[in-house]
Amino acid sequence: MKILKVEFENINSLAGKWCIDFTDPSYSELDHSLFVISGKTGMGKTSILDAITLALYGATPRQGVIYNGNDGNAVMTSDKGTCFARVTYRCRKGTYVSEWNQRRARDKADGNLQNAQGKIWRIENPQDPIFAGNTGRNSELARANAEIIQLDYSQFCRSIMLAQGEFSKFLTSEEKERADILEKLNGTEKYRRIGKKVGDHRREAKAAKETSQAAFDALNNTMPKAEDIEKDKALLAEVANKEKALTDKKKDLEARIAWRNSMNESTRSLESAETELAKANKDKSEFAGNEKRLADAEKARECATLHTELQGFRKHEADDKAKLENFQKQLPQVASDLKSAGDNKAIAEKEKTATEQFIAENEALWNEIRKLDQDLKNATSVKAEAENRKATAAQSLSEAEAELKKAQDTIKSLEPQVESLAQTQEANAKDAELAGIIPQSETLVASIRGFDKKIADEEKAKKAFADDLKKAEEGLNDANALKQELLEQQNELFRNDVLALANVIQNHLEEGKACPVCGSTEHPACGHSNGTVADESSVTSTAEKIRELNTKLQDADAKLGQYENAKSRALTAGNAASENIESLNSQKNEASEKVAELWKPWAEFDLANADSTLADLKLRLQQFTANKTKFDKLSNDLAIARNNVELYGKKVQHEQDHLEKETANLNDVSRKLDELRSSRSEKFGDKDVEAVAKEATASKTAAANKYDAADKAFRNIENRHNELNTQITALKGSLEKTAGDIKTASEKFVNAIAAKGFADEAAFQAALLQEAEFTKLQNEKKRIDGAIATATGKKQAATEALEKLKAERSDETPLQALTDGKAAVEKELGELQGSSGAARARVKAYTENVAQLQILQKDLDAKKAELSRWEAMGEWFGVMDGSDFATFVQGLTFKSLLKLANKHLAIVKDRFRLVAEGNLGFKVADSEFGNDRRISNLSGGEKFLVSLSLALGIADFASRNVRVESLFMDEGFGTLDDATLEDVMNCLRCQQREGKMLGIITHVESVVNSISQKIMLERSTSQKGHSTITGPGVTRVA
């Protein structure tokens, strides 16, 4: 994964839009893939890294996740309303752009924060985003990028973005903190979950087995004895035989009862059918009269169509005769109206022709007058415009003269002020340097005061070291005196008692055996004894005294060594304190001299009055700046005024010429207008040509409309006259045809009713019935006929059923006797079944429980097997919370991490090697010391080298599945000596040679100077509290 470009706006002190393009050609040059991001504290160096993690994960190492207004936004520049961060990166899956942005309401600094938004797209397809929406509490943007890059936020911050404090975090942490780091690094939380899951399954399997065992035992304990069940089965077999005999008897009685009931039912049905048939025959007899009327009506209805047709012809004939009479009455009046309409049309046509001829004769004159009127109108407009231009020219001349006077007055007012300010600024020109001197002086004065405190601390330490030295010298003198005293005692002992001791030893020496004093096996003095025999107790006492003195001398020597070391340490510390005091005084004097040199043009340096002097200098700078601002403004105003005098002088002359020209033009336009008015009056007077033409046109239109109306009226009456004649002729023909139709229809109708037995049309109409009455009689006839047929069918069916039942059985037993016999059998059967119910229930329950017990046994066997499997796995995974398994995996991870760290440590310090100790502890093997060293025994520089190696090892481990081509390190390097710093830089250059683009954030001058590729941050001169960025690939976006 490689960072190609970083773009951001309004992140912390980095106000405005910035772009750092790492694809700039300079980064591909030799050694330029190692670069430094440098600037003073607070300039915004770390903010560049914040922009990278914001764009990818919506979070920063210092602030955490930033997604909505409730939790605030500490990265947005304080006086801005929007901010964003965008990163272009390349990974295995391609090149992507990821953006994070947040704004305040109305994009104003005082608006409420809105939810942060995120967006990811392929660089070749920006219109189709992979992700777009709220970044959210659940880190949606971070999850989307982690899916693409294959590094989550924690892994990214340990493999690509090594933030401040991360170097020493792993080194100085306790084992529990290291375990947490390793857990996040290697994802061992999942192993903890696996171990816990195994414990959960183990617990669940045990509970399931116990539940299954309890269910099996509970049922098994309630099972009855087998011999009791066999007795119940024998009883049930005996009852079954008796039950069968009673059941067969019950079935026979039920069949006989059913036959007897069927016989009774068939008899009742026969009697009912005979009653219904008698009633139906009676109704038919009573309906005989109406049945004759219904038959006549049915015959008459068969001739009704011919009668309706005849009546229609008769009505049509009557209607046509009435119409013919009406039309014949209208015809004379319409003929008279037609003649009047023809006369009116002729008069209207004559008037129309006269109006058309008048317009044709005057059209040419009207057009000529219209042209003259248009010319007059144009000339009038031209004159008005000429008058306006003349007035405008006069106004412009007046304004130009006023502006000229105003500019001249301004020059008279400004010239003395500008000259006075110029003299003041020239006299105080040195004050301009105060803008740079004052901040520098404030820093120097603060450092001088800091030197005073440091010197006081060193003086206090020096005094303490002097006291320690005095105590050490006093102790040393006492120890020397004691030792001298002991030596004298020893000499005295040797003078008085040693000969006796030597004599005793000499007498006890044997040739060939070792001397207890010197160890030699040769004893030349054995043969030269002086014959002196010492007391054995005296010898023993002397030996004890020698041992006691030797012990005291050893103690004295130890104290002498301690006091010598204490004296040496006190002398060394005292000398160091003196050197520090001398160095601090030198630095203080140097700073004081520098302040004195800076203030020389204005004041003498006195630390006690430094604050008041600085205040005076700030006031002087403020006054100088105010005067300069005023001078610049007045000078600019004076230049503008002088320029205006020249401009408005020219403009006055121009406007005078313009006014004369417009006056001449107005006179010419007025003359032409008078000529046009004279010509028009001669030809048409004061008449309005459009009114005259309009009146003529209106007369023409009225005449034409009158003619059209007369013509239309004439045609309408003419059409009506023709229509009447046509209709009268048509009606006469229709009447003649209708008379023939009536004759034909009348003959057909008379023949039809005669065939049906009607004497004439009156008899036919008398036989007709109303529709309701006809329907009612029809329905009544159908009902009576249907009742007779139904009753006859029922009687026949009942007779046949009765005969069939008689043929099936001959049984004279009364129904009540059969019913009583059945009840007696059912009672006996019920008593028999009741006596065996308990046995039947026991046998049924036993059979069901045996089947259930088999199911429970099978389930219990399965649960035991499952528990056995999880018990075995539980032994492998350890305690049920999963911590044993997670710790085991973390131990493996830790050993792998130490191997990676040792690879980097070998580059910077090949004498060191990290060695695992316990589960998550380690120590440092030092080849020069020949033994292992604790971390607490390392120097500050050595600790930094080990921390760096561990940090790079963690970075390698976190990115083991991802090729990392970018690495950013945010570390001060301020505590390292030159040799250690050189070792560190060699290690980092190895990272560069492995293909990584490596960016280092620091303000240490030696580190900055050792790297040629630089991105520099400086305080903005135009925006207070903001910074600017310069360097290769850096642009500020407008």
XYZ file of C-alpha atoms in Angstrom, residues 550-963:
414
model
C 42.001 -9.632 59.324
C 38.208 -9.326 59.433
C 38.376 -5.782 60.764
C 40.976 -4.815 58.152
C 38.727 -6.197 55.383
C 35.795 -4.119 56.748
C 38.007 -1.042 56.887
C 39.165 -1.597 53.295
C 35.496 -1.955 52.196
C 34.585 1.335 53.881
C 37.614 3.010 52.333
C 36.407 1.797 48.910
C 32.886 3.092 49.585
C 34.140 6.487 50.707
C 36.557 6.668 47.767
C 33.646 5.969 45.376
C 31.436 8.493 47.157
C 34.239 11.077 46.994
C 34.796 10.327 43.299
C 31.067 10.617 42.547
C 30.774 13.864 44.519
C 33.837 15.336 42.772
C 32.547 14.279 39.344
C 29.026 15.591 40.026
C 30.402 18.806 41.530
C 32.678 19.380 38.537
C 29.750 18.643 36.192
C 27.588 21.125 38.094
C 30.366 23.735 37.883
C 30.703 23.110 34.159
C 26.923 23.369 33.755
C 26.864 26.617 35.732
C 29.691 27.990 33.591
C 27.912 26.841 30.425
C 24.560 28.272 31.553
C 26.202 31.590 32.535
C 27.912 31.648 29.153
C 24.615 30.994 27.360
C 22.861 33.580 29.559
C 25.557 36.178 28.839
C 25.421 35.352 25.148
C 21.637 35.765 25.135
C 21.916 39.013 27.144
C 24.518 40.385 24.747
C 22.305 39.447 21.827
C 19.293 41.245 23.387
C 21.505 44.272 24.183
C 22.700 44.333 20.572
C 19.115 44.050 19.287
C 17.862 46.878 21.558
C 20.921 49.122 21.043
C 19.152 51.694 18.793
C 16.358 52.216 21.344
C 17.288 51.153 24.890
C 19.869 49.477 27.118
C 19.178 45.889 28.213
C 18.272 45.419 31.866
C 16.579 42.130 32.752
C 14.666 43.716 35.623
C 13.067 46.257 33.241
C 12.864 43.933 30.253
C 9.060 43.655 30.301
C 8.491 47.421 30.392
C 11.137 47.913 27.682
C 9.436 45.287 25.511
C 6.084 47.020 26.083
C 7.645 50.363 24.995
C 9.131 48.748 21.904
C 5.783 47.139 21.026
C 4.084 50.532 21.435
C 6.785 52.139 19.261
C 6.298 49.425 16.594
C 2.534 49.867 16.816
C 2.887 53.635 16.296
C 5.322 53.131 13.421
C 2.988 50.614 11.776
C -0.014 52.924 12.233
C 1.914 55.858 10.723
C 3.058 53.707 7.834
C -0.496 52.573 7.169
C -1.711 56.165 7.302
C 1.185 57.395 5.123
C 0.514 54.682 2.516
C -3.182 55.527 2.452
C -2.669 59.315 2.211
C 0.050 58.900 -0.436
C -2.265 56.739 -2.465
C -5.116 59.248 -2.043
C -2.777 62.108 -3.127
C -1.678 60.218 -6.236
C -5.300 59.539 -7.099
C -6.164 63.221 -6.624
C -3.308 64.410 -8.890
C -4.358 61.903 -11.516
C -7.969 63.121 -11.204
C -6.921 66.777 -11.829
C -5.389 65.771 -15.128
C -8.306 63.530 -16.082
C -11.073 66.013 -15.180
C -9.237 68.909 -16.890
C -9.346 66.983 -20.140
C -12.938 65.986 -19.488
C -14.082 69.647 -19.022
C -12.652 70.607 -22.440
C -14.216 67.505 -24.016
C -17.644 68.273 -22.541
C -17.518 71.931 -23.747
C -16.874 70.749 -27.329
C -19.626 68.183 -26.994
C -22.190 70.779 -25.815
C -21.514 73.067 -28.794
C -21.928 70.157 -31.210
C -25.250 69.042 -29.655
C -26.612 72.626 -29.779
C -25.949 72.875 -33.556
C -27.541 69.481 -34.140
C -30.715 70.492 -32.239
C -31.180 73.626 -34.453
C -30.950 71.531 -37.659
C -33.481 68.961 -36.409
C -36.018 71.722 -35.466
C -35.902 73.231 -38.985
C -36.646 69.873 -40.684
C -39.586 69.227 -38.344
C -41.238 72.577 -39.297
C -40.971 71.755 -43.024
C -42.777 68.411 -42.568
C -45.629 69.974 -40.573
C -46.247 72.557 -43.380
C -46.431 69.883 -46.115
C -48.953 67.777 -44.166
C -51.292 70.690 -43.474
C -51.459 71.573 -47.161
C -52.429 68.043 -48.246
C -54.822 66.824 -45.501
C -55.309 69.598 -42.987
C -55.640 68.559 -39.374
C -57.790 65.481 -40.075
C -56.769 62.156 -38.623
C -56.027 59.897 -41.592
C -56.494 56.737 -39.563
C -59.893 57.915 -38.284
C -61.031 58.726 -41.838
C -59.763 55.408 -43.144
C -61.284 53.580 -40.192
C -64.661 55.200 -40.751
C -64.580 54.227 -44.450
C -63.566 50.696 -43.588
C -66.330 50.496 -40.979
C -68.901 51.642 -43.594
C -67.586 49.064 -46.025
C -67.727 46.330 -43.367
C -71.263 47.339 -42.322
C -72.445 47.307 -45.953
C -70.821 43.931 -46.531
C -72.359 42.537 -43.349
C -75.751 43.932 -44.343
C -75.445 42.319 -47.784
C -74.368 38.990 -46.242
C -77.332 39.075 -43.845
C -79.786 39.887 -46.639
C -78.314 37.173 -48.844
C -78.481 34.645 -45.979
C -82.109 35.567 -45.197
C -83.047 35.228 -48.857
C -81.401 31.811 -49.118
C -83.033 30.573 -45.897
C -86.520 31.551 -47.056
C -85.806 30.123 -50.519
C -84.733 26.844 -48.937
C -87.834 26.793 -46.720
C -90.087 27.353 -49.750
C -88.432 24.514 -51.655
C -88.572 22.253 -48.607
C -92.350 22.782 -48.149
C -93.040 21.837 -51.768
C -90.872 18.726 -51.431
C -92.547 17.635 -48.185
C -96.087 18.101 -49.551
C -95.248 15.929 -52.592
C -93.669 13.255 -50.335
C -96.687 13.142 -47.956
C -99.135 12.637 -50.805
C -97.129 9.622 -52.030
C -96.835 8.221 -48.485
C -100.630 8.402 -47.931
C -101.267 6.503 -51.131
C -98.835 3.697 -50.087
C -100.214 3.516 -46.494
C -103.753 2.954 -47.798
C -102.553 -0.157 -49.652
C -100.678 -1.441 -46.567
C -103.819 -1.036 -44.405
C -105.862 -3.064 -46.856
C -103.344 -5.921 -46.974
C -102.824 -6.013 -43.159
C -106.589 -5.950 -42.516
C -107.127 -8.983 -44.782
C -104.371 -10.987 -42.987
C -105.753 -10.152 -39.527
C -109.377 -11.045 -40.374
C -108.312 -14.427 -41.792
C -106.155 -15.159 -38.703
C -108.836 -14.473 -36.058
C -111.393 -16.405 -38.054
C -109.043 -19.398 -38.053
C -108.841 -19.164 -34.194
C -112.642 -19.079 -33.881
C -113.203 -15.356 -33.310
C -116.205 -13.833 -35.139
C -114.695 -10.356 -35.568
C -112.127 -7.882 -34.210
C -114.382 -7.090 -31.194
C -114.493 -10.794 -30.152
C -110.691 -10.953 -30.493
C -110.190 -7.912 -28.229
C -112.669 -9.326 -25.661
C -110.591 -12.546 -25.370
C -107.353 -10.649 -24.670
C -106.239 -10.549 -20.982
C -103.922 -8.131 -19.142
C -100.357 -9.449 -18.800
C -100.568 -9.785 -14.965
C -103.823 -11.696 -15.036
C -102.637 -13.937 -17.887
C -99.408 -14.785 -15.936
C -101.357 -15.429 -12.732
C -103.733 -17.919 -14.441
C -100.802 -19.649 -16.143
C -98.965 -20.102 -12.825
C -102.038 -21.424 -11.048
C -102.578 -24.067 -13.779
C -98.905 -25.129 -13.546
C -99.113 -25.394 -9.732
C -102.211 -27.624 -9.810
C -100.777 -29.883 -12.508
C -97.472 -30.141 -10.605
C -99.176 -30.985 -7.290
C -101.106 -33.862 -8.902
C -97.923 -35.259 -10.509
C -95.883 -34.950 -7.251
C -98.544 -36.593 -5.050
C -98.956 -39.448 -7.537
C -95.136 -40.044 -7.553
C -94.933 -40.020 -3.728
C -97.766 -42.520 -3.411
C -96.147 -44.882 -5.865
C -92.714 -44.606 -4.119
C -94.191 -45.209 -0.634
C -96.123 -48.249 -1.868
C -92.970 -49.759 -3.466
C -90.831 -49.109 -0.316
C -93.425 -50.737 1.930
C -93.584 -53.829 -0.251
C -89.771 -54.098 -0.314
C -89.488 -53.903 3.538
C -92.139 -56.607 3.962
C -90.164 -58.828 1.637
C -86.880 -58.287 3.623
C -88.027 -59.292 7.115
C -91.047 -60.558 9.025
C -90.794 -59.382 12.667
C -93.775 -58.569 14.811
C -91.771 -57.569 17.908
C -92.858 -54.115 19.092
C -90.384 -51.227 18.696
C -90.347 -50.492 22.460
C -89.344 -54.071 23.255
C -86.442 -53.852 20.776
C -85.302 -50.515 22.240
C -85.359 -51.858 25.796
C -83.312 -54.896 24.747
C -80.644 -52.697 23.140
C -80.376 -50.488 26.272
C -79.823 -53.572 28.437
C -76.998 -54.829 26.162
C -75.313 -51.358 26.113
C -75.450 -51.190 29.923
C -73.812 -54.603 30.280
C -71.153 -53.654 27.686
C -70.392 -50.357 29.505
C -69.968 -52.128 32.830
C -67.572 -54.629 31.217
C -65.442 -51.878 29.614
C -65.395 -49.850 32.861
C -64.070 -52.833 34.843
C -61.059 -53.119 32.430
C -60.355 -49.374 31.834
C -57.591 -49.040 34.440
C -55.763 -52.120 33.097
C -56.094 -50.847 29.518
C -54.698 -47.411 30.539
C -51.741 -49.047 32.336
C -50.882 -51.218 29.332
C -51.148 -48.250 26.928
C -49.004 -46.000 29.134
C -46.420 -48.809 29.553
C -46.175 -49.328 25.758
C -45.755 -45.587 25.130
C -43.177 -45.208 27.919
C -41.093 -48.114 26.604
C -40.913 -46.383 23.199
C -40.109 -43.025 24.870
C -37.434 -44.673 27.041
C -35.721 -45.995 23.907
C -35.739 -42.458 22.422
C -34.323 -41.009 25.687
C -31.620 -43.696 25.813
C -30.556 -42.862 22.245
C -30.520 -39.113 23.054
C -28.521 -39.748 26.270
C -25.916 -41.782 24.357
C -25.562 -38.931 21.811
C -25.235 -36.324 24.603
C -22.563 -38.426 26.362
C -20.577 -38.713 23.113
C -20.892 -34.929 22.517
C -19.757 -34.166 26.098
C -16.796 -36.508 25.716
C -15.724 -34.679 22.542
C -15.975 -31.208 24.123
C -14.294 -32.424 27.352
C -11.313 -33.547 25.237
C -11.226 -30.196 23.388
C -11.552 -28.373 26.734
C -8.371 -30.097 27.948
C -6.561 -28.755 24.875
C -7.918 -25.151 25.097
C -7.586 -24.649 28.879
C -9.846 -22.534 31.095
C -13.319 -21.766 29.861
C -12.866 -17.980 29.415
C -10.401 -18.639 26.549
C -7.518 -16.784 28.183
C -5.191 -19.833 28.160
C -5.542 -20.315 24.410
C -5.237 -16.557 23.704
C -2.102 -16.370 25.886
C -0.594 -19.331 24.033
C -1.189 -17.648 20.651
C 0.105 -14.292 21.982
C 3.306 -16.047 23.103
C 3.816 -17.317 19.540
C 3.080 -13.818 18.186
C 5.524 -12.273 20.678
C 8.364 -14.586 19.639
C 7.720 -13.782 15.947
C 7.726 -10.080 16.803
C 11.093 -10.349 18.582
C 12.590 -12.006 15.467
C 11.414 -9.097 13.288
C 12.649 -6.538 15.839
C 16.073 -8.235 16.044
C 16.435 -7.858 12.259
C 16.223 -4.070 12.629
C 18.213 -4.026 15.888
C 21.098 -5.820 14.163
C 21.358 -2.864 11.762
C 21.489 -0.123 14.403
C 23.296 -2.048 17.206
C 24.561 -5.500 16.266
C 25.859 -6.116 19.823
C 22.228 -6.264 21.052
C 19.676 -9.062 20.624
C 16.202 -9.291 22.195
C 15.616 -12.554 24.081
C 12.180 -13.761 25.252
C 11.763 -14.184 29.005
C 8.660 -15.856 30.352
C 5.445 -15.508 28.339
C 5.477 -11.835 27.311
C 8.670 -10.497 28.891
C 12.087 -10.005 27.322
C 15.640 -8.911 28.081
C 18.561 -7.646 26.014
C 21.514 -9.932 25.274
C 24.667 -7.717 25.140
C 27.638 -9.409 23.435
C 30.096 -6.896 24.918
C 28.975 -7.469 28.516
C 28.698 -11.227 27.985
C 25.400 -11.427 29.856
C 21.762 -10.363 29.605
C 20.644 -6.876 30.620
C 17.296 -5.646 31.932
C 15.532 -2.801 30.125
C 15.944 -0.701 33.274
C 19.744 -1.022 32.932
C 19.823 0.478 29.415
C 20.790 4.073 28.748
C 18.290 6.505 27.204
C 19.831 6.149 23.742
C 19.935 2.364 23.985
C 16.288 2.296 25.037
C 15.384 4.436 21.986
C 17.182 1.988 19.638
C 15.333 -0.978 21.163
C 12.025 0.964 20.979
C 12.634 1.836 17.317
C 13.442 -1.786 16.463
C 10.287 -2.972 18.205
C 8.190 -0.290 16.448
C 9.591 -1.310 13.028
C 9.057 -4.972 13.924
C 5.449 -4.256 14.876
C 5.051 -2.369 11.554
C 6.432 -5.391 9.657
C 4.147 -7.753 11.583
C 1.036 -5.624 11.120
C 1.656 -5.453 7.349
C 2.788 -9.082 6.844
C -0.107 -9.673 4.422
C 0.146 -6.254 2.729
C 3.104 -4.790 0.843
